[in-house]
Structures are given as C-alpha cells and as structure tokens.
Coordinates of C-alpha atoms in Angstrom, one line a residue:
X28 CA 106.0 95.5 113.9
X29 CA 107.9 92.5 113.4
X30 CA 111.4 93.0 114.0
X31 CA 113.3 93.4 117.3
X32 CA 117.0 94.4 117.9
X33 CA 119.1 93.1 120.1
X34 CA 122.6 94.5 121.8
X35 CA 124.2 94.8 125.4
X36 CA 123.6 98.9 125.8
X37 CA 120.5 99.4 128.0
X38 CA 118.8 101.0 125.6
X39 CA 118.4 98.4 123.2
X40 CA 117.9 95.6 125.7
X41 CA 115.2 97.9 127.6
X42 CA 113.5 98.3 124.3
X43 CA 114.3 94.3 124.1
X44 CA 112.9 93.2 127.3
X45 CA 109.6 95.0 127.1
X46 CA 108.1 93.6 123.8
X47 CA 109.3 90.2 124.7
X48 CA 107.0 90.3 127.7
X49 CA 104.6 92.4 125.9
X50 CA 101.6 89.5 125.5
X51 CA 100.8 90.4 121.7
X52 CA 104.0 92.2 120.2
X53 CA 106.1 89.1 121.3
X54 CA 104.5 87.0 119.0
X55 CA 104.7 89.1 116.3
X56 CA 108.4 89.0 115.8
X57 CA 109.8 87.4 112.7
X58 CA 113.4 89.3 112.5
X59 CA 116.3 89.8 115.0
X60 CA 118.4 92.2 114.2
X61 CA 122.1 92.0 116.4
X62 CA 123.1 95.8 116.0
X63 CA 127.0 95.3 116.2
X64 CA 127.7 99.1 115.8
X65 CA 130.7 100.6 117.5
X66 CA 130.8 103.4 119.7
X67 CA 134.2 104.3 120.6
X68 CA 135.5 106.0 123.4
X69 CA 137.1 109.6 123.5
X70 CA 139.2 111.9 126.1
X71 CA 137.1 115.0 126.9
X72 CA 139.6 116.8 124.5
X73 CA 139.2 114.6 121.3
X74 CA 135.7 114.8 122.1
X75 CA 135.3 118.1 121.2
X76 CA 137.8 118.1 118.9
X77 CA 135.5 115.7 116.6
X78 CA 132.3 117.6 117.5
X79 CA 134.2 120.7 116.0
X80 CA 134.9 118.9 113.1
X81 CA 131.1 117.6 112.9
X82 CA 129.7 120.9 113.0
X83 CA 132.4 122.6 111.2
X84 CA 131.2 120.7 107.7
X85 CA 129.8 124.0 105.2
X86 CA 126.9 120.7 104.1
X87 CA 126.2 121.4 108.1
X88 CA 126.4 125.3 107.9
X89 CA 123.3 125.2 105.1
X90 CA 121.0 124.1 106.8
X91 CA 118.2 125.4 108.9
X92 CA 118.3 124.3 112.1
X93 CA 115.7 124.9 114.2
X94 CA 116.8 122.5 116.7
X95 CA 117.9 124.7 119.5
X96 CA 120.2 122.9 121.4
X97 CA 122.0 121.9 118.2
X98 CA 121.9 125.8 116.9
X99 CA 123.3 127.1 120.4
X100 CA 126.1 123.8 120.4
X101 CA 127.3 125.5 117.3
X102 CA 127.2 128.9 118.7
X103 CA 129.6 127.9 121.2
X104 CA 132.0 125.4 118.8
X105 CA 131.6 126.8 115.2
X106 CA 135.4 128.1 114.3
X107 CA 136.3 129.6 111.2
X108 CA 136.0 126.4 108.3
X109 CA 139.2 126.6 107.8
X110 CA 140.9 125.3 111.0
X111 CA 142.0 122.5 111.7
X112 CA 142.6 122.9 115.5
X113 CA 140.9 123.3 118.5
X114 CA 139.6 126.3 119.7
X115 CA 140.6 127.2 123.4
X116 CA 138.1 129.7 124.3
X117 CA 135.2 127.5 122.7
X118 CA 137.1 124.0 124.8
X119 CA 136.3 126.4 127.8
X120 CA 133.0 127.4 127.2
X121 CA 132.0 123.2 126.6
X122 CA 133.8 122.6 129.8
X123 CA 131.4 125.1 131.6
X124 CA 127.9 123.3 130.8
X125 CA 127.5 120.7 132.9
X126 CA 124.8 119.5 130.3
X127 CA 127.2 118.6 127.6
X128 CA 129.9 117.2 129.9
X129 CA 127.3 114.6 131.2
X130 CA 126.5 113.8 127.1
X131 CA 130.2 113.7 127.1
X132 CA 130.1 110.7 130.2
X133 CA 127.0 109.1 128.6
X134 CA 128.6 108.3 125.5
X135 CA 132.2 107.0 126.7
X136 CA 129.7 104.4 129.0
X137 CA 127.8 103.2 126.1
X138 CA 131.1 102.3 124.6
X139 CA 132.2 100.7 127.8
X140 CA 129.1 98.7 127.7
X141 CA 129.4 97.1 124.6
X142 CA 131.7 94.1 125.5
X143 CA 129.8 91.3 126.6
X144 CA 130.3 87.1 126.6
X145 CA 128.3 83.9 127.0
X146 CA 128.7 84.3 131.0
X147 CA 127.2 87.4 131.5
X148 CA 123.8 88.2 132.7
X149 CA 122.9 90.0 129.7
X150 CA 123.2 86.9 128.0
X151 CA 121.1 85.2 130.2
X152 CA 118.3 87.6 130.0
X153 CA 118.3 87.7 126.3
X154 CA 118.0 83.9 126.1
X155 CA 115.5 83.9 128.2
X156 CA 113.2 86.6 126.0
X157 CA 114.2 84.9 122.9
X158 CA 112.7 81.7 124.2
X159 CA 109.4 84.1 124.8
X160 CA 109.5 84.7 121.1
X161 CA 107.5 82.6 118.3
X162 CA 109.6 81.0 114.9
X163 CA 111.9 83.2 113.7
X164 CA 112.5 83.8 110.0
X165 CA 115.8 86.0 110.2
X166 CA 118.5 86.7 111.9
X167 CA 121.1 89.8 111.2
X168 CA 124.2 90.7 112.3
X169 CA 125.1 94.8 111.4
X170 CA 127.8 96.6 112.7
X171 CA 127.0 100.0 110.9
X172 CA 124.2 102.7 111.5
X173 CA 122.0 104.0 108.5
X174 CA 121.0 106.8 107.9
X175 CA 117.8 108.5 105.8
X176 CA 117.3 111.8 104.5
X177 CA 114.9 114.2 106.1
X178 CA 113.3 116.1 102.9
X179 CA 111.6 118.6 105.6
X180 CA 114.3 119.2 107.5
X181 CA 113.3 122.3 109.0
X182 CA 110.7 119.7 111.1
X183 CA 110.6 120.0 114.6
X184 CA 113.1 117.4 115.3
X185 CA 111.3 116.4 119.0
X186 CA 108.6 114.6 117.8
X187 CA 108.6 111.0 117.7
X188 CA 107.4 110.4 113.6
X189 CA 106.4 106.6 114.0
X190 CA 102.9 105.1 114.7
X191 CA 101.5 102.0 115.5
X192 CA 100.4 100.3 112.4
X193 CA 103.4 101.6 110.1
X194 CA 104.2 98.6 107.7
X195 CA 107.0 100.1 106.3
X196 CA 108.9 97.0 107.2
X197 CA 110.2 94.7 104.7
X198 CA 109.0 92.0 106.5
X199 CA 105.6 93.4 107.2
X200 CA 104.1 92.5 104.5
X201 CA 101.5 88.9 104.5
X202 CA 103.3 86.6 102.3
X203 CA 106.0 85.5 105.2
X204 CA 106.0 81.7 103.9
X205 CA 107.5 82.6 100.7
X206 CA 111.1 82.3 100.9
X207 CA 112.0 84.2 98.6
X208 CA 109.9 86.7 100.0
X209 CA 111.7 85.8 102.9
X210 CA 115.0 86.9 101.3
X211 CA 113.9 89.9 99.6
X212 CA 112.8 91.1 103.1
X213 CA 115.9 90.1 104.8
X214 CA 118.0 92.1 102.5
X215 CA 116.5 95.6 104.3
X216 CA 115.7 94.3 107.6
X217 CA 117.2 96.3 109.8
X218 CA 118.2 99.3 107.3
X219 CA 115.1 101.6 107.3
X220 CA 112.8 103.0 110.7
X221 CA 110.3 100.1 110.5
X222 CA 110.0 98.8 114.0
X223 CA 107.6 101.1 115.7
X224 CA 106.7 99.6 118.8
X225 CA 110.3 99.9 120.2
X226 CA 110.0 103.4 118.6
X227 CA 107.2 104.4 120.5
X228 CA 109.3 102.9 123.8
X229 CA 112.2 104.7 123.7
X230 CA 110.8 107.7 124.5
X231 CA 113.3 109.8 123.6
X232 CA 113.7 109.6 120.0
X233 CA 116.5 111.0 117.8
X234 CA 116.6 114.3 115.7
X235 CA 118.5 115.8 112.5
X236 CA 121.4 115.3 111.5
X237 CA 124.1 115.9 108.9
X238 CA 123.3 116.4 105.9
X239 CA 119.8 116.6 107.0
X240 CA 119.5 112.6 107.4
X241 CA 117.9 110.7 110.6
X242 CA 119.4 107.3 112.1
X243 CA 117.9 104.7 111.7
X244 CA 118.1 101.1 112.7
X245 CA 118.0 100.0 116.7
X246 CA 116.3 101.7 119.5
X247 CA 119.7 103.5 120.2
X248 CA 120.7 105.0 116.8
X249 CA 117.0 106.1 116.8
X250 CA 117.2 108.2 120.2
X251 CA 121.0 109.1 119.3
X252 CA 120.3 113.3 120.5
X253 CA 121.7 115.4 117.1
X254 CA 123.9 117.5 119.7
X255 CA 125.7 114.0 120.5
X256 CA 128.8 113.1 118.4
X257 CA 127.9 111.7 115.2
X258 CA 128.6 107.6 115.0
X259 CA 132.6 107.2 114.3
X260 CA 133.4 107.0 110.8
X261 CA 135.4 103.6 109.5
X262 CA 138.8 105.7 109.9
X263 CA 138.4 106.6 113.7
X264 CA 137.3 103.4 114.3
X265 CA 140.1 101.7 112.5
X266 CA 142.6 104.7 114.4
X267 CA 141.1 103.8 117.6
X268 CA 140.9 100.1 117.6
X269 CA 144.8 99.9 115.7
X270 CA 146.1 102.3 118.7
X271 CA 143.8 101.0 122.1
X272 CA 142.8 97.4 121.4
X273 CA 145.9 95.2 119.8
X274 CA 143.6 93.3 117.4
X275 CA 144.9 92.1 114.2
X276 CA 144.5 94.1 111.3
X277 CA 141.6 91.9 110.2
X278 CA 139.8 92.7 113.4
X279 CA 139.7 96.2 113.0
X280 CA 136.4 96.4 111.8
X281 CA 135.2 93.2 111.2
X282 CA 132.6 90.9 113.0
X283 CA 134.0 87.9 114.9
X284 CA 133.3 87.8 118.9
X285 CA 129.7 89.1 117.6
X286 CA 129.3 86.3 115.6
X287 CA 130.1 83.9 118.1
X288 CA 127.7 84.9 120.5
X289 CA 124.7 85.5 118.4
X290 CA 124.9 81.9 117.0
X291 CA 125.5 80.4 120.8
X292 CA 122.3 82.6 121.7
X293 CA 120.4 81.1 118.9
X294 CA 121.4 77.2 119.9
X295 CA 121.2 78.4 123.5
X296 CA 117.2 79.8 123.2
X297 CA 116.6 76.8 120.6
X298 CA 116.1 79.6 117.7
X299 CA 116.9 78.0 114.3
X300 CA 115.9 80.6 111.5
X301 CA 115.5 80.3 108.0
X302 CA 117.7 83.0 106.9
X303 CA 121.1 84.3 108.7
X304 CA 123.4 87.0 107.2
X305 CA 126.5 89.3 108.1
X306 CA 126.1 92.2 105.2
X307 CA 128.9 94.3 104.9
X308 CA 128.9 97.8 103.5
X309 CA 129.3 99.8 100.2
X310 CA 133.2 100.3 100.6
X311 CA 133.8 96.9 101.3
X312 CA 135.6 97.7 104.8
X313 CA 133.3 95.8 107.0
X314 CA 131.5 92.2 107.4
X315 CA 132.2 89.1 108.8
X316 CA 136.1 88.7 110.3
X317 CA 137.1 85.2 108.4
X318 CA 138.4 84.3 111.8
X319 CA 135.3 83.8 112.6
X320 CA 135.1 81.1 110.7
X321 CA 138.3 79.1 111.6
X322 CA 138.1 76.7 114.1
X323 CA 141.4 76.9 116.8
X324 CA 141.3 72.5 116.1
X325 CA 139.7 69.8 113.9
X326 CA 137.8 68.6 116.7
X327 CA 136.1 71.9 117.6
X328 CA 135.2 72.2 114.6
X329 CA 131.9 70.5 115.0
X330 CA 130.9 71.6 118.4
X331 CA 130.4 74.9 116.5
X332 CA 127.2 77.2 117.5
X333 CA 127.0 77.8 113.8
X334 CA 126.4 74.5 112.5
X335 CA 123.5 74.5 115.2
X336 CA 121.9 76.5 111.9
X337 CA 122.6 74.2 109.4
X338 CA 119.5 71.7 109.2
X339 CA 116.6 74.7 109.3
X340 CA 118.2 77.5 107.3
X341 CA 117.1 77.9 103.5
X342 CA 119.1 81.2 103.1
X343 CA 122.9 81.9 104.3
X344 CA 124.8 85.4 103.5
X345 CA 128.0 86.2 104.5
X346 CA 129.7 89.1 103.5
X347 CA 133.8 88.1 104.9
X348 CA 136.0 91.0 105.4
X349 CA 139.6 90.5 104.0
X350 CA 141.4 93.8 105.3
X351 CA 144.6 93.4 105.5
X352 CA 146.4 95.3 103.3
X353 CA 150.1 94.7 104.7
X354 CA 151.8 91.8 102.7
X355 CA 152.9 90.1 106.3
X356 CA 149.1 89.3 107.2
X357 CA 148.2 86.2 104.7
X358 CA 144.8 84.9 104.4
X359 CA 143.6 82.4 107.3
X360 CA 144.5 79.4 105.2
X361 CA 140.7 77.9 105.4
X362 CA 137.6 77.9 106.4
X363 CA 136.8 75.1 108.1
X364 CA 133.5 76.1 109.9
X365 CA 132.0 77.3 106.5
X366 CA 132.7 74.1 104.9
X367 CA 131.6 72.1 107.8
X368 CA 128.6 74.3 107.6
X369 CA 128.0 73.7 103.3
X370 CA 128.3 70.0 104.3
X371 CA 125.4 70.0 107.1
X372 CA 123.1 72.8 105.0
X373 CA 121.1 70.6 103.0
X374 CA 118.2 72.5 103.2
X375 CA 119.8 75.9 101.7
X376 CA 117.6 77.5 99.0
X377 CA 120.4 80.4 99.1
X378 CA 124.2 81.4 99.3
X379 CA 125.9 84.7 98.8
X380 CA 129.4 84.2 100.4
X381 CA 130.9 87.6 99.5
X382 CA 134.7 88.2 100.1
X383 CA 135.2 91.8 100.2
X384 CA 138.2 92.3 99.0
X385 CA 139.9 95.6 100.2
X386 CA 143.0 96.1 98.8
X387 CA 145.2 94.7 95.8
X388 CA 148.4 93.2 97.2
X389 CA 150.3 89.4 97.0
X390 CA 148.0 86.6 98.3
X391 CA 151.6 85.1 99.2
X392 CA 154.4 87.4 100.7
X393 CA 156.9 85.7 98.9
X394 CA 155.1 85.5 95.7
X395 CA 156.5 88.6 93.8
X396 CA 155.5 87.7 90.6
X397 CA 151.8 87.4 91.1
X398 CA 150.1 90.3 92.5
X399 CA 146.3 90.3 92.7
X400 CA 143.2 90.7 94.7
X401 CA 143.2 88.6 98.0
X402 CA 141.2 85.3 97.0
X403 CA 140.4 82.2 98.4
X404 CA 140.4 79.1 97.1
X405 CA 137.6 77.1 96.4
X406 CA 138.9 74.3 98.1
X407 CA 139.4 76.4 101.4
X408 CA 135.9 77.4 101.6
X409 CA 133.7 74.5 99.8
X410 CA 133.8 70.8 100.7
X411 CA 135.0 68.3 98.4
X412 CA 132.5 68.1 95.5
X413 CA 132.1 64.9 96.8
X414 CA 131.0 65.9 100.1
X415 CA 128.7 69.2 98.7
X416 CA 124.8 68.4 99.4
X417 CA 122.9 71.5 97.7
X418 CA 120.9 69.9 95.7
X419 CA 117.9 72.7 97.0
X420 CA 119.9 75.5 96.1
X421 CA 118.7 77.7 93.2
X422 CA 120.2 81.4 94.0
X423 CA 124.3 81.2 94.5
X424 CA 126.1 84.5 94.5
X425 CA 129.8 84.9 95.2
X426 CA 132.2 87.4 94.8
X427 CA 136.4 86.9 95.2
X428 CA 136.9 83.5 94.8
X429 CA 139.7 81.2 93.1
X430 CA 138.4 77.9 91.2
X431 CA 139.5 75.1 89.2
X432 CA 138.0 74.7 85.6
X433 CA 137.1 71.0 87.1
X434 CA 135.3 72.4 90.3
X435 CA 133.6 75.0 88.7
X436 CA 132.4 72.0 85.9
X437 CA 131.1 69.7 88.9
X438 CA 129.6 72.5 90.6
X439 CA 127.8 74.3 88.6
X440 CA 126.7 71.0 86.3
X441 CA 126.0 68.7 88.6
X442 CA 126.0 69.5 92.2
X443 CA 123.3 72.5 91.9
X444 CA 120.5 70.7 89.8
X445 CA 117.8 73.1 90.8
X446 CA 120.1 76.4 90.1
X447 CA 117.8 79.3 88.9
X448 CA 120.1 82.2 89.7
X449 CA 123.7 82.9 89.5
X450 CA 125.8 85.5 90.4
X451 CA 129.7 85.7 89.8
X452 CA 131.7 88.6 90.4
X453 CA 135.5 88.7 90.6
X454 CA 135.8 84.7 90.2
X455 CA 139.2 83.2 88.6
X456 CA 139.3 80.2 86.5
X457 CA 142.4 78.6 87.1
X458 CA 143.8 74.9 86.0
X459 CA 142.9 75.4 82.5
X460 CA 139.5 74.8 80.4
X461 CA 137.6 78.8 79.8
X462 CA 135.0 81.0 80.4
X463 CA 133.4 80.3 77.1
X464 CA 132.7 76.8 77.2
X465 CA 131.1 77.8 80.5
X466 CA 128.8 80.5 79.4
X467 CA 127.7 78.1 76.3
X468 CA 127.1 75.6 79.4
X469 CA 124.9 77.9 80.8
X470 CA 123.2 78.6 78.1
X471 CA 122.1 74.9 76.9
X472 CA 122.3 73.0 80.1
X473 CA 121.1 75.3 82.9
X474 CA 118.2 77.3 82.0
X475 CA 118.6 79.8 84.4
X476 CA 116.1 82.5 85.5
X477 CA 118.4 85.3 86.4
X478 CA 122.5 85.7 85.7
X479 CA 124.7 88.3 86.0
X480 CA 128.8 87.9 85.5
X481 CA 129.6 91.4 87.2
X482 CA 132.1 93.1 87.0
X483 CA 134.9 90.4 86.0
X484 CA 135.2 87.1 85.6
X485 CA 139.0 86.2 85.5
X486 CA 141.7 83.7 84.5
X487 CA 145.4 83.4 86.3
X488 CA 147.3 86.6 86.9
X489 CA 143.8 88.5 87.1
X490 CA 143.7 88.4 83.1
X491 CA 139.8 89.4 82.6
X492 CA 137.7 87.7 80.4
X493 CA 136.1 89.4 77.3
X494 CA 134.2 88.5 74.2
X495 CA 135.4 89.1 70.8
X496 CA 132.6 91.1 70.1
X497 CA 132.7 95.1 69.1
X498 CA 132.5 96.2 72.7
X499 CA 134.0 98.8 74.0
X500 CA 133.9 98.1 77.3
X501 CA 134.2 95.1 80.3
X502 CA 130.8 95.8 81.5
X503 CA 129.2 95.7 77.8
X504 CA 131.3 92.8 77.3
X505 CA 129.9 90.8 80.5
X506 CA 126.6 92.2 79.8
X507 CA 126.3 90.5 76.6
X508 CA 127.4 87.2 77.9
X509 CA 124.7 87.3 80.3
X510 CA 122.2 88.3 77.8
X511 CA 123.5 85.3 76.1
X512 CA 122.5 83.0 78.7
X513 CA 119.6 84.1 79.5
X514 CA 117.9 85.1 76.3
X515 CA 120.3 83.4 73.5
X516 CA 121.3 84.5 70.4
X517 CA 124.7 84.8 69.0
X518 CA 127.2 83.7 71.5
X519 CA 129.7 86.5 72.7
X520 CA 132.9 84.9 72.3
X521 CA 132.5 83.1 68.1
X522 CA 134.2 85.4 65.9
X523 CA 133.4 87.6 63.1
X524 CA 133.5 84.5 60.6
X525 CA 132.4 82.1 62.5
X526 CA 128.6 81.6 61.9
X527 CA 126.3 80.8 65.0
X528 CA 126.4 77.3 65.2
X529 CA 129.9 76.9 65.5
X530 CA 128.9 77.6 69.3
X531 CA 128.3 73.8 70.1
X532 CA 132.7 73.8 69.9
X533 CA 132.6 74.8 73.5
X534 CA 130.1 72.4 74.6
X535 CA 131.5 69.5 73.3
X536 CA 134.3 70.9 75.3
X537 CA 132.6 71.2 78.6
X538 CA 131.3 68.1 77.9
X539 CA 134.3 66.3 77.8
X540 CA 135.0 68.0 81.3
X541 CA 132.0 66.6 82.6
X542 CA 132.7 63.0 81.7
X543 CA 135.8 63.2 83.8
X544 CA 134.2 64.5 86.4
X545 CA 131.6 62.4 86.5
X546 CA 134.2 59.0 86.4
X547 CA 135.8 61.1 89.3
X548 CA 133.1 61.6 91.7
X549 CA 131.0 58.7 90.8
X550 CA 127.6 57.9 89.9
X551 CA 126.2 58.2 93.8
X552 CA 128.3 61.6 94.0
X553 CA 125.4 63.5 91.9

C-alpha cells in the first residue's frame, strides 16, 4: 500500500486522515493521487430521469444481477427501452422510499462539497498529514473515475475483494529508486484498485456496475453503492457546467483551480516529488485548463506554487486541454508559467506536454484561409533556446505543437544532449528546412533508444509528411521513418533511383542549419 488519495469529500479525507496517523502505513506512501472527479448536482426530477436512462441500457438488461437492491431499483424504474421520457407512476413510486430520496440528498452534498480553497480548514488538515508523510515520488492530478471489468459478475457484490498485502500497485513493486521505474509506475497510479489499506477503511465498498465493471480509483469511487447514479458522463458535465456555472468554454471540463491548490499544498507541506502529471483521457476532452498555466502579470509569474517543483522533479506530464471549439475563443496567447517552469527544471529526466486538441477550427478568427488544429507555438510554451537547461532530459514526448525548422534544429541537436526517447505526434515544421533532413539527423547524430513519429508530423497548412516509398498508408509511412532511425537501412524519403548513400544530401543540410544556430546562440548556449 503505497498510494493515498486525496480530495475535500469526507470520504476521501476520512480515508486520508487515518493512514496518515496510522504509525506504519504513513510511511509507506510514495504516491498522491488528487481525485479531481466531478459530481454534479441534479433536481430530484433529472435525478431519476438519468437513473432511468442508466438502467434503461439493454448492455444493463443482460446481466445477472444478484444485487438486490439494484434488481428491485429496476423493478420500480425499468420502462419500456424505447422511451425517452419519464415515467410518472415509476417518479411516484421513487418519491415513496425514503431510502432512495436520502441517496438522492447524499449525492447532491458530495457535489456541494467539492469546492474548496487555500483558506479552508480542509486545507489545513491536509497540509498538516502531508507533512506526516515520508518523500514522495508522485504526484497526480485525475478528474475522471475508472472503471474494470468484473469477469464473475454474478459475485456477491457486498464483499469488500481487497486484502492487506495486495501488490497490485504499480508502484508496489521494490525498485522505487529507478526513475524510470518511477515513470512507468506513475503512468497507472491511480487507475487500477491498488490501495488496500484505504480499501479496507471505507467500510462500505462499492458493487457492479454497468456493463459489469467496478470503480476504481479513490476511497469514494470505490464505495460509490451500484443503485447510486452512475458518475456523469463528459456531456452532462459539459451541459451542467455550460448552463449553472458561467466558466469559459475551456473550463468546462478542464483542471485549473485543482491545479492551483495541489501545487500550493505541495510548497505549503514542503513535498517536492520527483514526478507530477495531469493525464487527460482517451477522447481528448479533459486535462489540464491552459489557464492554468498563464500568469494574470509578469511579476506573478515567479511567485508561482508550480515552480516550487521545478529543482526536485525528474519527470513532468501535462496533458493541456484546448476545447474550445467556437472560432471567438482563441488560444491563451502563452504560457508563461510553463516556460518559467522549463527554465527552473534542470533536473527533468522527462517531458510529455500533450495538447489535446479537440476540435479542427481557425487558430485565428480572422484567419480564413488557414484552418487547422488549435496549436501552439513553440515560442509560447518553451524558453528561448537560449534560456532552455535540459541538458538531463532523455524521454520528450509532445503532441500539437507549431515549430520553426531553426528551433526544432537547436532543440533537438543541441539543447537535449542526453535524448534517448522521442515522441512527436501532430508537430508542424514551419519557416522552412524539412522533415527529412531531420529524420537523417536522427538517424546519424542522435542514437536514440526509442522513436515514434505518430500519427503525423506536419508542414504549414497541415500538409502531412510522407516518404516516397511504396506505402500505402500515413501510418506505414511514419512507421518506416522511425524504423529508419532506430535500426537504419534505406532512408524513407531517397527515391527509387537514388541509391542509399545519397542520404548524407539531407545532412549536409541540417548541418548547415546547425552552424547558424550555433553562431546564433553561441558557444556557452550549448
């Protein structure tokens, strides 16, 4: 047992509050986990409006429940699959059980209790049992719930299935001083039912559920009772949030007050971890809001929580939500905190910055011409190469992002001297100079461990890049100028009478690039 989760409902800080005074399971923590889920509130109506939609579902209808209280909940709701509305007699039978009225109440106060700030008690108290706590390796911020399958799911769904001693963990294992151990740990931490000890607290654990899957994740998801509602899906809490809160669209779903506090609870208990990440989620529609990472003024800037991080942490992952679809809402036009943060993180082993990019519209409202993918620029989110110390980096990933043929040069060739592993996905090449004399770069100046160039790398007006070899596809295309890199061979882009060696064209011309870089930065820059 070696993760903890942390949020302001009662159930996860109860859960909280007794390992951290627990004398042995205190010290055993290595991972915080911030669960950032939302639970939304409902009218009694809507209520069982979406609980006739959950149990409406023919997936739902299949199964064999042998929970009772979920079989007899359906008794009562379960109208014909086909409708759509609300049934009046069943809305008057839920109104006559007291039981599922109070489930009703319980709910809508868990979603009142989730707003919280730097002033509060709460805060207080979880400062104070984070001080209680040894090192720690990770930190996670996750606003969604998980889920796992139940193969048996005809189990009795009462039972409380974890034990003490269960090292399903990812970070259970012995080899904790490994960071990339480290890493490959953090990745799941938080995803699967690994932390027992809170488990075995809660007392009330959770039961079946759609589909015949379990939640898993923090004490609450854990205990959520199957006749509750179902966690909202991304729609109702984008319908709810658009209609009852007034946030911008980018708000919706993202992470940015979260954010906030869990870095000022980190410098405030004196935790500085070695790995911090905001994932997002398959469809792209949630992560970090990239508010989050403007500062309102220059001079705030640097009185950041966040850069608090910066001198201890060896890996960073941000996935940054960019949602807003309407042409009207333009990208924050930088990042300041991030790139104050690259220019303080000189210990970073590590970077994923993912942009998830959720809709294809103009990056400018008046730009017409050039539609596209919302991208930033590299200069918004990097410092100057000039001012870029990761000279320990050796894993970069990054998806969405708009470069210069010079940056990309620099970076890549002589700011990251120890780079082992690159990931690019969705990254344009703009200002001139190609893809080509970069892969052959790669190939005879970086000896790389690990590459993949998935699903597009780009040039202006989202042109994708593709060998001239017989492929009959991008991804065969990008696969075999990764192969290239890493293994050698024949390189992707010489034609059909060109013989092998004619290759060394496009390193001459990144070579050329690199002189004029170099005469740029200077010799001290590198």
């Amino acid at each position: 047992m070696d993760v903890v989760y942390i949020s302001p409902r009662s159930k996860d800080t109860e859960v909280f509050e007794s390992i951290v005074q627990h004398p042995v399971f205190n010290g055993a923590i290595k991972h915080v986990v911030y669960d950032s889920a939302q639970i939304i509130g409902y009218s009694l109506e809507d209520y069982y409006n979406a609980l006739e939609e959950q149990f409406e579902g023919s997936e739902y209808k299949r199964l064999r429940i042998t929970n009772a209280a979920v079989q007899e909940m359906m008794d009562v709701i379960n109208p014909p699959f086909e409708s759509c509305s609300s049934t009046p007699e069943g809305f008057y039978r839920f109104q006559d059980r007291p039981d599922w009225i109070e489930d009703f109440r319980q709910q809508n106060q868990i979603a009142l209790a989730q707003e919280t700030h730097v002033d509060s008690p709460w805060f207080a108290g979880v400062c104070k049992g984070l001080r209680k706590l040894g090192p720690i390796q990770s930190v996670t911020i996750r606003n969604t719930w998980d889920m796992t399958y139940d193969e048996d799911n005809t189990s009795d769904t009462s039972g409380c299935t974890s034990e003490i001693g269960d090292d399903t963990h990812p970070g259970s294992k012995e080899d904790h001083h490994d960071i990339e151990n480290v890493e490959d740990q953090w990745e799941n931490c938080g995803s699967s039912d690994a932390s027992t000890v809170d488990m075995m607290l809660t007392k009330t654990p959770g039961g079946l559920r759609r589909d015949g899957t379990r939640l898993v994740g923090s004490p609450l998801a854990r205990c959520w009772p199957p006749t509750w509602l179902n966690p909202p899906t991304d729609q109702a809490i984008l319908s709810h949030r658009k209609n009852n809160c007034g946030l911008p669209y980018d708000e919706w779903y993202s992470i940015r007050q979260e954010f906030l506090l869990v870095t000022q609870l980190l410098k405030s208990a004196g935790k500085q971890p070695l790995v911090f990440g905001v994932p997002g989620n398959s469809d792209h529609s949630k992560g970090l809001s990239q508010y989050a990472l403007k500062s309102p003024d220059a001079e705030r800037v640097h009185d950041s929580p966040f850069l608090y991080l910066a001198g201890n942490l060896k890996v960073l992952h941000l996935s940054i939500a960019l949602l807003n679809s309407d042409a009207s809402q333009p990208l924050v036009p930088s990042l300041p905190l991030l790139r104050a943060f690259l220019e303080k993180a000189k210990s970073l082993v590590s970077l994923a910055l993912i942009f998830e990019m959720a809709t294809w519209r103009h990056r400018d409202p008046d730009d017409s011409e050039n539609d596209g993918y919302l991208l930033y620029k590299f200069t918004e989110v990097f410092p100057t190469l000039g001012g870029l110390v990761l000279s320990n980096l050796s894993t970069l990933h990054v998806f969405g992002l708009e470069i210069t043929y010079r940056d990309l040069v620099g970076l890549l060739f002589l700011q990251l001297p120890n780079l082992t592993s690159l990931n690019f996905s969705n990254v344009q090449l703009v200002g001139g100079g190609y893809w080509e004399n970069i892969i052959e770069g790669l190939r005879q100046i970086r000896q790389l461990d690990r590459c993949s160039l998935d699903p597009s790398l780009l040039y202006p007006n989202f042109q994708i890049y593709r060998s001239h070899l017989s492929c009959i596809s991008e991804e065969d295309s990008l696969n075999a100028n990764s192969n290239y890199i890493l293994h050698g061979g024949r390189h992707p882009n010489l034609k059909n009478d060109e013989v092998d060696g004619a290759s060394l064209k496009y390193l001459e011309s990144l070579n050329q690039e690199l002189d004029k870089v170099k005469s740029a930065l200077g010799d001290e820059a590198y």
